[in-house]
Amino acid sequence: MKPHHWPFVALAVSAVAAITAVIVVGSKSPAVNVPILFGLPFAATYLAHLVSKRAPGKVLFEFRVDPRPSWYNDAVEVTGSGLEITASSGGGRMASGGPTRLSYGFTDLLGISTRQAVPGEAPWITLTDGRGLPVPSGDVVVLRTTTGEQVLPVETPQKFVALVRSRVSGLPEVHSTPAVQTAGHLDEVGEAPPPAGERTTPVDGPAVSLTGPPLAVRWLVGATLALAGTVVLPAVALITTPGVPWIVVTVPGVAGLVWVLNRNVPRTWGRVALLSVPVSVVWLIGMGRFLWIPVLLVLCPVLGHLGGRMFRLGANLGRSVEVRVPLRDGASLYVQRDRLVHRPSRAQAPGVPAQAVWLGDVTLAQPGSAPDVYQWPAPTGATAFVGQNPLLRLVARPQQWILPVTRAGELAELIRSRRGTPTLPTLTSVDEWRVLRQWAVRRTVGMGRGTYAPAGIGWRLFAAAFTGQYAWMFLAVGADAWIGILISVTLTAWLLADWWRVRGRMRVAEHNALPPGSRDWGETRADHAPIPGWRPWR
């Protein structure tokens, strides 16, 4: 049984334990309780152990990886007729194209041995998204097959070799020299587009229409709507309700402070406006003021959302306000004060973190189009079908993005208006990059609908908002609820501190989608085409 089947085993054991508890509670005889309480869970666990270790004719060897995520399931299975290899993550993000599977029959094997891994040697397998998995340090198995040599970094190479030799007699030793790659030719991020493109001639594109109200009007209307939903409505509802403790009346003020901290991120205003609603609703229900409840539940988030909508893509957006630009493939581009963040959609690229570039490193923001649809790969493994409709080409060496955006000209003007100063690399070695990349994926990958998908780090803020609501309610009760106050305040503070810690390192990971020393991602010259048929606009 493969490791990813163990949750089902745990579920079955938990069910047995739950039934056991019911039986024990219903029984009044200690002579019956003790055997049931200890015997049934032990028997169920032992049977699950036997099933997983003694599958008929199959022995499982997991591949070596450090550190190992909890959802890791890459392994090679020795069956009655050959070897079945399954790889999808290598300890990092899940392959966007599904798991890679290789099969070798025993008749295909010409030799087997073990050797030490060599630093910088070629990846031992290439995943479906084009990304190669590096060979970890330590002993590895080398198979010589009818189609070439195959390296297998299994956890116990000597036992693996002994088992294969017991199934296939007379296999000779393999003496091979591994192919070593330099840092500039790492293949761990997928296959890059071809670096040479045809020379292009600019053509006339659609007129750029940077429309929108002045910046002062945007702030006046947007902030008024957002603060009305975040502070004014909850405060009025609580102040006009007799008997509400003063500590509860301060909740809208705390929500207003959170809005001030997020004033340059309008897309979050609708969520910020909900912060004071749960506490307010609980006390209004207790005081019998039911008419205010639908008003708060509906108007607060709606007003916050409408306020944030004032900062959609257009003219007069200033240099500090973050602008979210939806892309046609479901992804999003966030134009921030000093950087660009490309976040793929979960449906487009499950298990792929965001990538970012500093605005000071952007050397080209070129709108254009292409006559045919072309599949453009990203360094993170996500792919987008681009072509025909307006596109925006961004170059920040060594990265290059092709973004399917409807208002390409307007977006290019916004990016050019926010130029910054070039930044220095934050990582100096490939090993540092690999550790950081694996850490970023483990922090952003979660289980959803049977597949692994980016979960983001924002759940910490959501959980902190939830526990913070309880902290405020316990504070309103007073010293009698000191245990609840201590637990909720401590948990809220820990969640906020952990979010701040993870956020800083995650920003570094987003800016290092490619390892140090990588070559340019495709054709980066402004007068050459990055994809077939590229036509830049004047």
Coordinates of C-alpha atoms in Angstrom, one line a residue:
M1 CA 0.0 0.0 0.0
K2 CA 1.4 3.4 -1.0
P3 CA 2.0 6.1 1.6
H4 CA -0.8 8.3 0.3
H5 CA -3.2 5.5 1.1
W6 CA -2.4 5.8 4.8
P7 CA -5.0 8.5 5.5
F8 CA -7.7 6.0 4.6
V9 CA -6.1 3.5 7.1
A10 CA -6.0 6.2 9.7
L11 CA -9.7 7.0 9.0
A12 CA -10.6 3.3 9.5
V13 CA -8.7 3.1 12.7
S14 CA -10.4 6.3 13.9
A15 CA -13.8 4.8 13.1
V16 CA -13.0 1.7 15.1
A17 CA -11.8 3.9 18.0
A18 CA -15.1 5.9 17.9
I19 CA -17.2 2.8 17.9
T20 CA -15.1 1.5 20.8
A21 CA -15.8 4.6 22.8
V22 CA -19.5 4.2 22.3
I23 CA -19.4 0.6 23.4
V24 CA -17.3 1.4 26.5
V25 CA -19.7 4.2 27.5
G26 CA -22.6 1.9 27.2
S27 CA -21.1 -0.9 29.2
K28 CA -21.0 -0.9 33.0
S29 CA -18.6 -3.8 33.5
P30 CA -14.9 -3.0 33.9
A31 CA -14.1 -6.6 32.8
V32 CA -15.6 -5.8 29.5
N33 CA -14.4 -2.2 29.2
V34 CA -10.7 -2.8 29.5
P35 CA -10.4 -5.5 26.8
I36 CA -12.6 -3.5 24.4
L37 CA -10.8 -0.2 25.1
F38 CA -7.3 -1.6 24.5
G39 CA -7.9 -4.7 22.4
L40 CA -9.9 -3.4 19.4
P41 CA -7.7 -0.3 18.5
F42 CA -4.6 -2.4 18.9
A43 CA -6.0 -5.2 16.6
A44 CA -7.1 -2.7 14.0
T45 CA -3.8 -0.9 14.0
Y46 CA -1.8 -4.1 13.7
L47 CA -4.0 -5.4 10.8
A48 CA -3.5 -2.1 9.0
H49 CA 0.3 -2.5 9.6
L50 CA 0.2 -6.0 8.1
V51 CA -1.8 -4.9 5.1
S52 CA 0.6 -2.0 4.3
K53 CA 3.7 -4.1 4.7
R54 CA 2.6 -7.4 3.1
A55 CA 0.8 -6.5 -0.1
P56 CA 0.9 -9.6 -2.3
G57 CA 4.0 -9.7 -4.5
K58 CA 4.8 -6.0 -4.0
V59 CA 7.5 -4.1 -2.0
L60 CA 7.6 -0.3 -1.8
F61 CA 10.7 1.8 -1.6
E62 CA 10.3 5.5 -1.1
F63 CA 12.7 8.0 -2.7
R64 CA 15.1 9.9 -0.4
V65 CA 14.3 13.6 0.1
D66 CA 15.1 16.1 2.9
P67 CA 13.0 17.6 4.3
R68 CA 10.0 15.3 3.6
P69 CA 6.5 16.9 3.4
S70 CA 3.7 15.1 5.0
W71 CA 2.0 14.6 1.6
Y72 CA 5.1 13.1 -0.1
N73 CA 4.3 10.0 -2.1
D74 CA 7.2 9.5 -4.7
A75 CA 8.2 5.8 -4.7
V76 CA 9.3 2.8 -6.7
E77 CA 7.4 -0.4 -6.4
V78 CA 9.0 -3.8 -7.0
T79 CA 6.2 -6.1 -8.3
G80 CA 6.2 -9.6 -9.5
S81 CA 7.1 -8.6 -13.1
G82 CA 9.2 -5.4 -12.8
L83 CA 9.6 -1.9 -11.4
E84 CA 6.9 0.8 -11.2
I85 CA 8.3 4.3 -10.6
T86 CA 5.9 7.2 -9.6
A87 CA 7.2 10.7 -9.1
S88 CA 5.4 14.0 -8.8
S89 CA 7.1 16.3 -6.3
G90 CA 10.6 15.4 -5.3
G91 CA 9.8 17.1 -2.0
G92 CA 8.9 20.4 -3.6
R93 CA 5.7 21.5 -5.4
M94 CA 3.4 18.9 -7.1
A95 CA 3.9 18.6 -10.8
S96 CA 1.3 20.7 -12.7
G97 CA 0.8 18.0 -15.4
G98 CA 0.2 15.1 -12.9
P99 CA 2.6 12.4 -11.7
T100 CA 5.3 10.9 -13.9
R101 CA 5.3 7.1 -14.2
L102 CA 8.0 4.9 -15.6
S103 CA 7.9 1.1 -15.9
Y104 CA 10.7 -1.4 -16.3
G105 CA 10.1 -5.1 -16.7
F106 CA 12.6 -7.5 -15.3
T107 CA 13.5 -8.6 -18.8
D108 CA 14.5 -4.9 -19.5
L109 CA 17.2 -4.9 -16.8
L110 CA 20.8 -5.4 -17.9
G111 CA 22.7 -4.5 -14.7
I112 CA 22.4 -2.9 -11.3
S113 CA 24.7 -1.4 -8.6
T114 CA 25.0 1.4 -6.1
R115 CA 27.3 4.5 -6.1
Q116 CA 27.7 7.8 -4.4
A117 CA 25.7 10.8 -5.8
V118 CA 27.9 13.4 -7.4
P119 CA 27.1 17.1 -6.7
G120 CA 25.6 18.8 -9.7
E121 CA 24.8 15.7 -11.7
A122 CA 21.9 15.6 -14.1
P123 CA 18.3 15.2 -12.7
W124 CA 17.4 11.6 -12.2
I125 CA 13.9 12.0 -13.7
T126 CA 11.9 14.7 -15.6
L127 CA 8.4 15.4 -14.5
T128 CA 5.4 16.0 -16.8
D129 CA 5.8 19.8 -16.5
G130 CA 9.4 19.6 -17.7
R131 CA 11.0 20.1 -14.3
G132 CA 13.9 17.8 -13.4
L133 CA 14.3 16.3 -9.9
P134 CA 17.9 16.7 -8.5
V135 CA 19.8 13.7 -7.2
P136 CA 20.1 14.0 -3.4
S137 CA 23.4 13.3 -1.7
G138 CA 24.2 9.8 -0.5
D139 CA 24.1 6.4 -2.1
V140 CA 21.9 5.9 -5.1
V141 CA 20.9 2.9 -7.2
V142 CA 22.0 2.8 -10.9
L143 CA 20.0 0.6 -13.3
R144 CA 21.2 -0.3 -16.8
T145 CA 18.2 -1.0 -19.0
T146 CA 17.6 -1.6 -22.6
T147 CA 16.8 2.1 -23.0
G148 CA 19.7 3.5 -21.0
E149 CA 20.7 4.1 -17.4
Q150 CA 18.3 5.1 -14.7
V151 CA 19.3 6.5 -11.3
L152 CA 17.0 5.8 -8.3
P153 CA 17.7 7.6 -5.0
V154 CA 15.8 5.1 -2.9
E155 CA 16.0 5.3 0.9
T156 CA 17.7 1.9 1.3
P157 CA 19.7 1.2 -1.9
Q158 CA 21.4 -1.9 -0.6
K159 CA 18.1 -3.6 0.3
F160 CA 16.6 -2.5 -3.1
V161 CA 19.6 -4.1 -5.0
A162 CA 19.4 -7.3 -3.0
L163 CA 15.6 -7.6 -3.7
V164 CA 16.0 -7.0 -7.4
R165 CA 18.9 -9.5 -7.6
S166 CA 16.7 -12.1 -5.8
R167 CA 14.0 -11.6 -8.5
V168 CA 16.5 -11.4 -11.5
S169 CA 19.4 -13.7 -11.3
G170 CA 22.8 -13.0 -12.9
L171 CA 22.5 -9.2 -13.1
P172 CA 26.1 -7.7 -13.6
E173 CA 27.5 -4.7 -11.8
V174 CA 27.2 -1.3 -13.5
H175 CA 30.1 1.0 -13.9
S176 CA 29.0 4.4 -15.0
T177 CA 30.1 8.1 -14.9
P178 CA 27.3 10.6 -14.0
A179 CA 26.8 13.6 -16.2
V180 CA 27.5 16.8 -14.2
Q181 CA 25.7 20.0 -15.0
T182 CA 26.7 23.5 -14.2
A183 CA 24.6 26.0 -12.2
G184 CA 23.7 27.8 -15.4
H185 CA 22.0 24.8 -16.9
L186 CA 19.9 23.6 -14.0
D187 CA 16.7 21.9 -15.2
E188 CA 14.8 21.9 -11.9
V189 CA 12.3 24.6 -12.9
G190 CA 11.1 23.1 -16.2
E191 CA 12.1 23.6 -19.8
A192 CA 12.7 27.2 -20.8
P193 CA 11.5 28.6 -24.2
P194 CA 14.1 28.7 -27.0
P195 CA 16.4 31.7 -26.5
A196 CA 16.5 32.8 -30.1
G197 CA 13.5 34.5 -31.8
E198 CA 12.9 36.2 -35.1
R199 CA 13.4 40.0 -35.5
T200 CA 10.2 41.9 -35.1
T201 CA 8.7 45.2 -36.5
P202 CA 6.4 47.2 -34.3
V203 CA 2.8 47.6 -35.6
D204 CA 0.0 50.0 -34.6
G205 CA -2.0 48.7 -31.7
P206 CA -5.3 49.8 -30.0
A207 CA -5.3 53.3 -28.6
V208 CA -4.4 53.4 -24.9
S209 CA -7.3 54.8 -22.9
L210 CA -6.3 55.6 -19.3
T211 CA -9.7 56.7 -18.0
G212 CA -10.8 57.1 -14.5
P213 CA -11.6 59.8 -11.9
P214 CA -8.7 61.8 -10.3
L215 CA -6.8 60.3 -7.5
A216 CA -8.3 62.7 -4.9
V217 CA -11.8 61.6 -6.0
R218 CA -10.9 58.0 -5.8
W219 CA -9.6 58.3 -2.3
L220 CA -12.5 60.5 -1.1
V221 CA -15.2 58.1 -2.4
G222 CA -13.4 54.9 -1.8
A223 CA -12.2 55.7 1.8
T224 CA -15.7 57.1 2.7
L225 CA -17.5 53.9 1.5
A226 CA -14.9 51.6 3.1
L227 CA -14.9 53.4 6.5
A228 CA -18.6 53.6 6.5
G229 CA -18.8 49.8 6.4
T230 CA -15.8 49.2 8.6
V231 CA -16.3 51.7 11.4
V232 CA -19.4 53.8 11.2
L233 CA -22.2 51.3 10.8
P234 CA -21.0 48.9 13.5
A235 CA -20.2 51.8 15.9
V236 CA -23.7 53.3 15.4
A237 CA -25.3 50.0 16.0
L238 CA -23.4 49.4 19.2
I239 CA -23.6 52.9 20.6
T240 CA -27.4 53.1 20.1
T241 CA -27.9 49.8 21.9
P242 CA -28.2 50.2 25.7
G243 CA -26.2 47.9 27.9
V244 CA -23.3 47.1 25.5
P245 CA -20.0 47.1 27.4
W246 CA -17.5 49.8 26.4
I247 CA -14.9 47.3 25.4
V248 CA -17.2 46.0 22.7
V249 CA -17.8 49.5 21.4
T250 CA -14.0 49.7 20.7
V251 CA -14.2 46.9 18.2
P252 CA -15.1 49.1 15.2
G253 CA -12.1 51.3 16.1
V254 CA -9.8 48.3 15.9
A255 CA -11.2 47.4 12.5
G256 CA -10.6 51.0 11.5
L257 CA -7.0 50.7 12.5
V258 CA -6.6 47.5 10.5
W259 CA -8.1 49.4 7.5
V260 CA -5.5 52.1 7.9
L261 CA -2.7 49.4 7.8
N262 CA -4.3 48.0 4.6
R263 CA -5.2 51.4 3.0
N264 CA -2.9 50.7 0.0
V265 CA -4.5 47.2 -0.6
P266 CA -8.1 48.0 -1.7
R267 CA -8.8 44.4 -2.7
T268 CA -8.9 43.5 1.1
W269 CA -11.3 46.3 2.2
G270 CA -14.4 44.1 1.8
R271 CA -12.8 41.5 4.2
V272 CA -11.6 44.1 6.6
A273 CA -15.1 45.5 6.9
L274 CA -16.2 42.2 8.3
L275 CA -13.8 42.2 11.2
S276 CA -16.2 43.9 13.7
V277 CA -19.4 42.3 12.4
P278 CA -19.3 38.9 14.4
V279 CA -18.7 40.6 17.8
S280 CA -21.3 43.3 17.1
V281 CA -23.9 40.7 15.9
V282 CA -23.4 38.5 19.0
W283 CA -24.1 41.4 21.4
L284 CA -27.0 42.8 19.3
I285 CA -28.6 39.4 19.5
G286 CA -28.1 39.3 23.2
M287 CA -29.7 42.7 23.6
G288 CA -32.6 41.9 21.3
R289 CA -31.7 44.5 18.5
F290 CA -32.4 42.2 15.6
L291 CA -33.0 44.9 13.0
W292 CA -29.3 45.9 12.9
I293 CA -28.2 42.3 12.1
P294 CA -29.0 42.1 8.4
V295 CA -27.8 45.7 7.9
L296 CA -24.3 44.8 9.3
L297 CA -24.1 41.4 7.6
V298 CA -24.9 42.8 4.1
L299 CA -23.9 46.5 4.0
C300 CA -20.5 46.3 5.8
P301 CA -18.8 43.9 3.3
V302 CA -20.6 45.5 0.3
L303 CA -19.5 49.1 1.2
G304 CA -15.9 47.9 1.8
H305 CA -15.9 46.1 -1.6
L306 CA -17.4 49.1 -3.4
G307 CA -14.7 51.3 -1.9
G308 CA -12.0 49.0 -3.2
R309 CA -13.5 49.0 -6.6
M310 CA -12.6 52.7 -7.0
F311 CA -9.0 51.6 -7.6
R312 CA -9.5 49.5 -10.7
L313 CA -7.0 49.7 -13.6
G314 CA -7.0 53.2 -15.2
A315 CA -5.4 56.6 -14.8
N316 CA -4.6 58.5 -11.6
L317 CA -3.9 55.5 -9.4
G318 CA -0.8 57.0 -7.7
R319 CA 2.4 55.1 -6.9
S320 CA 1.5 53.3 -3.7
V321 CA -1.9 51.7 -4.2
E322 CA -1.9 48.0 -5.1
V323 CA -3.8 47.2 -8.3
R324 CA -5.1 43.8 -9.0
V325 CA -5.4 43.0 -12.8
P326 CA -7.3 39.8 -13.7
L327 CA -5.8 37.8 -16.5
R328 CA -7.8 35.9 -19.1
D329 CA -6.5 32.5 -18.0
G330 CA -7.8 32.9 -14.4
A331 CA -4.5 34.1 -12.9
S332 CA -4.0 37.5 -11.4
L333 CA -1.3 40.2 -11.6
Y334 CA -0.8 42.5 -8.6
V335 CA 0.9 45.8 -9.4
Q336 CA 2.3 46.9 -6.0
R337 CA 4.4 49.9 -5.1
D338 CA 7.7 48.3 -5.8
R339 CA 7.1 44.9 -7.3
L340 CA 4.9 42.8 -9.6
V341 CA 3.3 39.5 -8.3
H342 CA 1.9 36.9 -10.7
R343 CA -0.4 34.4 -8.9
P344 CA -1.7 31.5 -11.0
S345 CA -5.2 30.2 -10.5
R346 CA -5.7 26.9 -8.6
A347 CA -7.4 25.4 -11.7
Q348 CA -4.6 26.5 -14.0
A349 CA -1.6 25.4 -11.9
P350 CA -2.4 23.4 -8.7
G351 CA 0.5 23.3 -6.3
V352 CA 2.4 26.2 -7.9
P353 CA 3.4 29.2 -5.7
A354 CA 3.3 32.8 -6.9
Q355 CA 6.3 34.5 -8.5
A356 CA 7.4 38.1 -8.3
V357 CA 9.8 40.6 -9.8
W358 CA 11.0 44.0 -8.5
L359 CA 9.8 46.9 -10.6
G360 CA 13.3 48.3 -10.6
D361 CA 14.5 45.1 -12.4
V362 CA 11.9 45.4 -15.2
T363 CA 13.7 46.3 -18.5
L364 CA 10.8 45.8 -20.9
A365 CA 7.0 46.2 -20.7
Q366 CA 5.9 45.6 -24.2
P367 CA 2.2 45.1 -25.3
G368 CA 1.5 43.1 -28.4
S369 CA -0.3 40.1 -29.9
A370 CA 0.3 36.9 -31.8
P371 CA -1.8 35.3 -34.5
D372 CA -1.8 31.7 -33.1
V373 CA -2.2 30.3 -29.7
Y374 CA 1.0 29.3 -28.0
Q375 CA 1.7 27.5 -24.7
W376 CA 4.0 29.7 -22.6
P377 CA 5.7 28.1 -19.6
A378 CA 6.6 29.9 -16.4
P379 CA 9.6 29.1 -14.3
T380 CA 7.3 27.9 -11.5
G381 CA 5.8 25.2 -13.8
A382 CA 2.6 26.9 -14.6
T383 CA 1.6 27.2 -18.3
A384 CA -0.7 29.7 -20.0
F385 CA -2.2 29.6 -23.5
V386 CA -1.4 32.9 -25.0
G387 CA -1.9 34.4 -28.5
Q388 CA -4.4 36.2 -30.7
N389 CA -5.8 38.6 -28.1
P390 CA -3.8 41.4 -26.4
L391 CA -0.7 40.2 -24.5
L392 CA 1.8 42.0 -22.3
R393 CA 5.5 40.9 -22.4
L394 CA 7.5 41.7 -19.3
V395 CA 11.3 41.2 -19.0
A396 CA 13.2 41.4 -15.7
R397 CA 16.3 39.3 -16.4
P398 CA 16.5 36.4 -16.2
Q399 CA 12.7 36.1 -16.0
Q400 CA 10.3 36.8 -18.8
W401 CA 6.5 36.8 -18.5
I402 CA 3.8 36.7 -21.3
L403 CA 0.5 37.8 -19.7
P404 CA -2.9 37.3 -21.5
V405 CA -4.4 40.6 -20.3
T406 CA -7.2 42.4 -22.1
R407 CA -6.0 46.0 -21.4
A408 CA -2.3 45.4 -22.2
G409 CA -1.5 49.0 -23.2
E410 CA -3.0 50.4 -20.0
L411 CA -1.2 47.9 -17.8
A412 CA 2.1 48.6 -19.5
E413 CA 1.7 52.4 -18.8
L414 CA 0.9 51.7 -15.2
I415 CA 4.0 49.6 -14.8
R416 CA 6.2 52.2 -16.5
S417 CA 4.9 54.8 -14.1
R418 CA 6.1 52.9 -11.1
R419 CA 9.8 52.3 -12.0
G420 CA 12.1 51.7 -9.0
T421 CA 15.8 51.1 -8.5
P422 CA 17.5 47.7 -9.5
T423 CA 17.9 45.3 -6.6
L424 CA 20.7 42.9 -5.8
P425 CA 20.2 39.1 -5.7
T426 CA 19.2 37.7 -2.3
L427 CA 20.5 34.1 -2.8
T428 CA 24.0 33.2 -3.7
S429 CA 23.9 29.3 -4.1
V430 CA 21.7 26.7 -5.7
D431 CA 21.5 24.8 -2.5
E432 CA 20.0 27.9 -0.7
W433 CA 17.5 28.3 -3.6
R434 CA 16.5 24.6 -3.4
V435 CA 15.9 24.7 0.3
L436 CA 13.9 28.0 0.1
R437 CA 11.8 26.7 -2.8
Q438 CA 10.9 23.5 -1.0
W439 CA 10.0 25.5 2.1
A440 CA 7.7 27.8 0.1
V441 CA 5.8 24.9 -1.4
R442 CA 5.3 23.2 1.9
R443 CA 3.9 26.4 3.4
T444 CA 1.5 27.0 0.5
V445 CA 0.3 23.6 -0.6
G446 CA -2.8 22.1 1.0
M447 CA -5.4 19.4 0.3
G448 CA -8.5 20.4 -1.7
R449 CA -11.0 18.2 -3.6
G450 CA -8.6 15.3 -3.7
T451 CA -5.7 17.3 -5.2
Y452 CA -2.9 19.4 -3.9
A453 CA -3.5 23.1 -4.5
P454 CA -2.0 26.4 -3.3
A455 CA -3.6 27.4 0.0
G456 CA -1.6 30.6 0.6
I457 CA -0.3 32.0 3.9
G458 CA -3.4 34.2 4.5
W459 CA -5.2 31.4 6.5
R460 CA -3.1 32.6 9.5
L461 CA -4.8 36.0 9.3
F462 CA -8.2 34.5 9.0
A463 CA -7.5 32.3 12.0
A464 CA -6.2 35.3 13.9
A465 CA -9.4 37.3 13.1
F466 CA -11.4 34.3 14.3
T467 CA -9.6 33.9 17.6
G468 CA -9.4 37.7 18.0
Q469 CA -13.2 37.8 18.0
Y470 CA -13.3 35.4 20.9
A471 CA -10.7 37.5 22.7
W472 CA -12.9 40.5 22.5
M473 CA -15.9 38.7 23.7
F474 CA -14.0 37.2 26.7
L475 CA -12.7 40.7 27.5
A476 CA -16.2 42.0 27.6
V477 CA -17.3 39.3 30.0
G478 CA -14.5 40.3 32.4
A479 CA -12.1 38.6 34.8
D480 CA -14.3 35.6 35.2
A481 CA -13.3 34.5 31.7
W482 CA -9.6 34.9 32.4
I483 CA -8.7 31.4 31.0
G484 CA -10.5 32.2 27.7
I485 CA -8.8 35.6 27.6
L486 CA -5.3 34.1 28.1
I487 CA -5.8 31.3 25.5
S488 CA -7.5 33.5 22.8
V489 CA -5.1 36.4 23.1
T490 CA -2.0 34.2 23.1
L491 CA -3.2 32.2 20.1
T492 CA -4.1 35.4 18.2
A493 CA -0.7 36.9 18.9
W494 CA 1.1 33.7 17.8
L495 CA -0.8 33.6 14.5
L496 CA -0.1 37.2 13.7
A497 CA 3.6 36.7 14.5
D498 CA 3.8 33.5 12.5
W499 CA 2.2 35.3 9.5
W500 CA 4.7 38.1 9.7
R501 CA 7.6 35.7 9.9
V502 CA 6.4 33.5 7.0
R503 CA 5.4 36.6 4.9
G504 CA 9.0 37.9 4.9
R505 CA 10.6 34.6 3.7
M506 CA 7.8 34.0 1.2
R507 CA 8.5 37.3 -0.5
V508 CA 12.1 36.1 -0.9
A509 CA 10.9 32.8 -2.4
E510 CA 8.6 34.7 -4.8
H511 CA 11.5 36.7 -6.2
N512 CA 13.6 33.6 -6.8
A513 CA 11.6 31.4 -9.1
L514 CA 14.8 30.6 -11.0
P515 CA 18.0 29.4 -9.3
P516 CA 21.1 31.6 -9.2
G517 CA 23.1 31.7 -12.4
S518 CA 20.2 30.7 -14.7
R519 CA 20.1 31.9 -18.3
D520 CA 17.4 34.2 -19.6
W521 CA 14.0 32.7 -19.8
G522 CA 13.6 32.6 -23.6
E523 CA 14.3 35.6 -26.0
T524 CA 14.6 38.8 -23.9
R525 CA 15.7 41.2 -26.6
A526 CA 13.1 43.9 -27.2
D527 CA 13.3 43.7 -31.1
H528 CA 13.0 39.9 -31.2
A529 CA 10.0 37.7 -30.8
P530 CA 9.6 35.6 -27.6
I531 CA 6.9 33.4 -29.3
P532 CA 6.1 32.7 -33.0
G533 CA 4.4 35.5 -34.8
W534 CA 4.9 38.1 -32.0
R535 CA 3.9 41.6 -33.1
P536 CA 4.8 44.4 -30.6
W537 CA 2.7 47.5 -30.5
R538 CA 4.1 51.0 -30.9

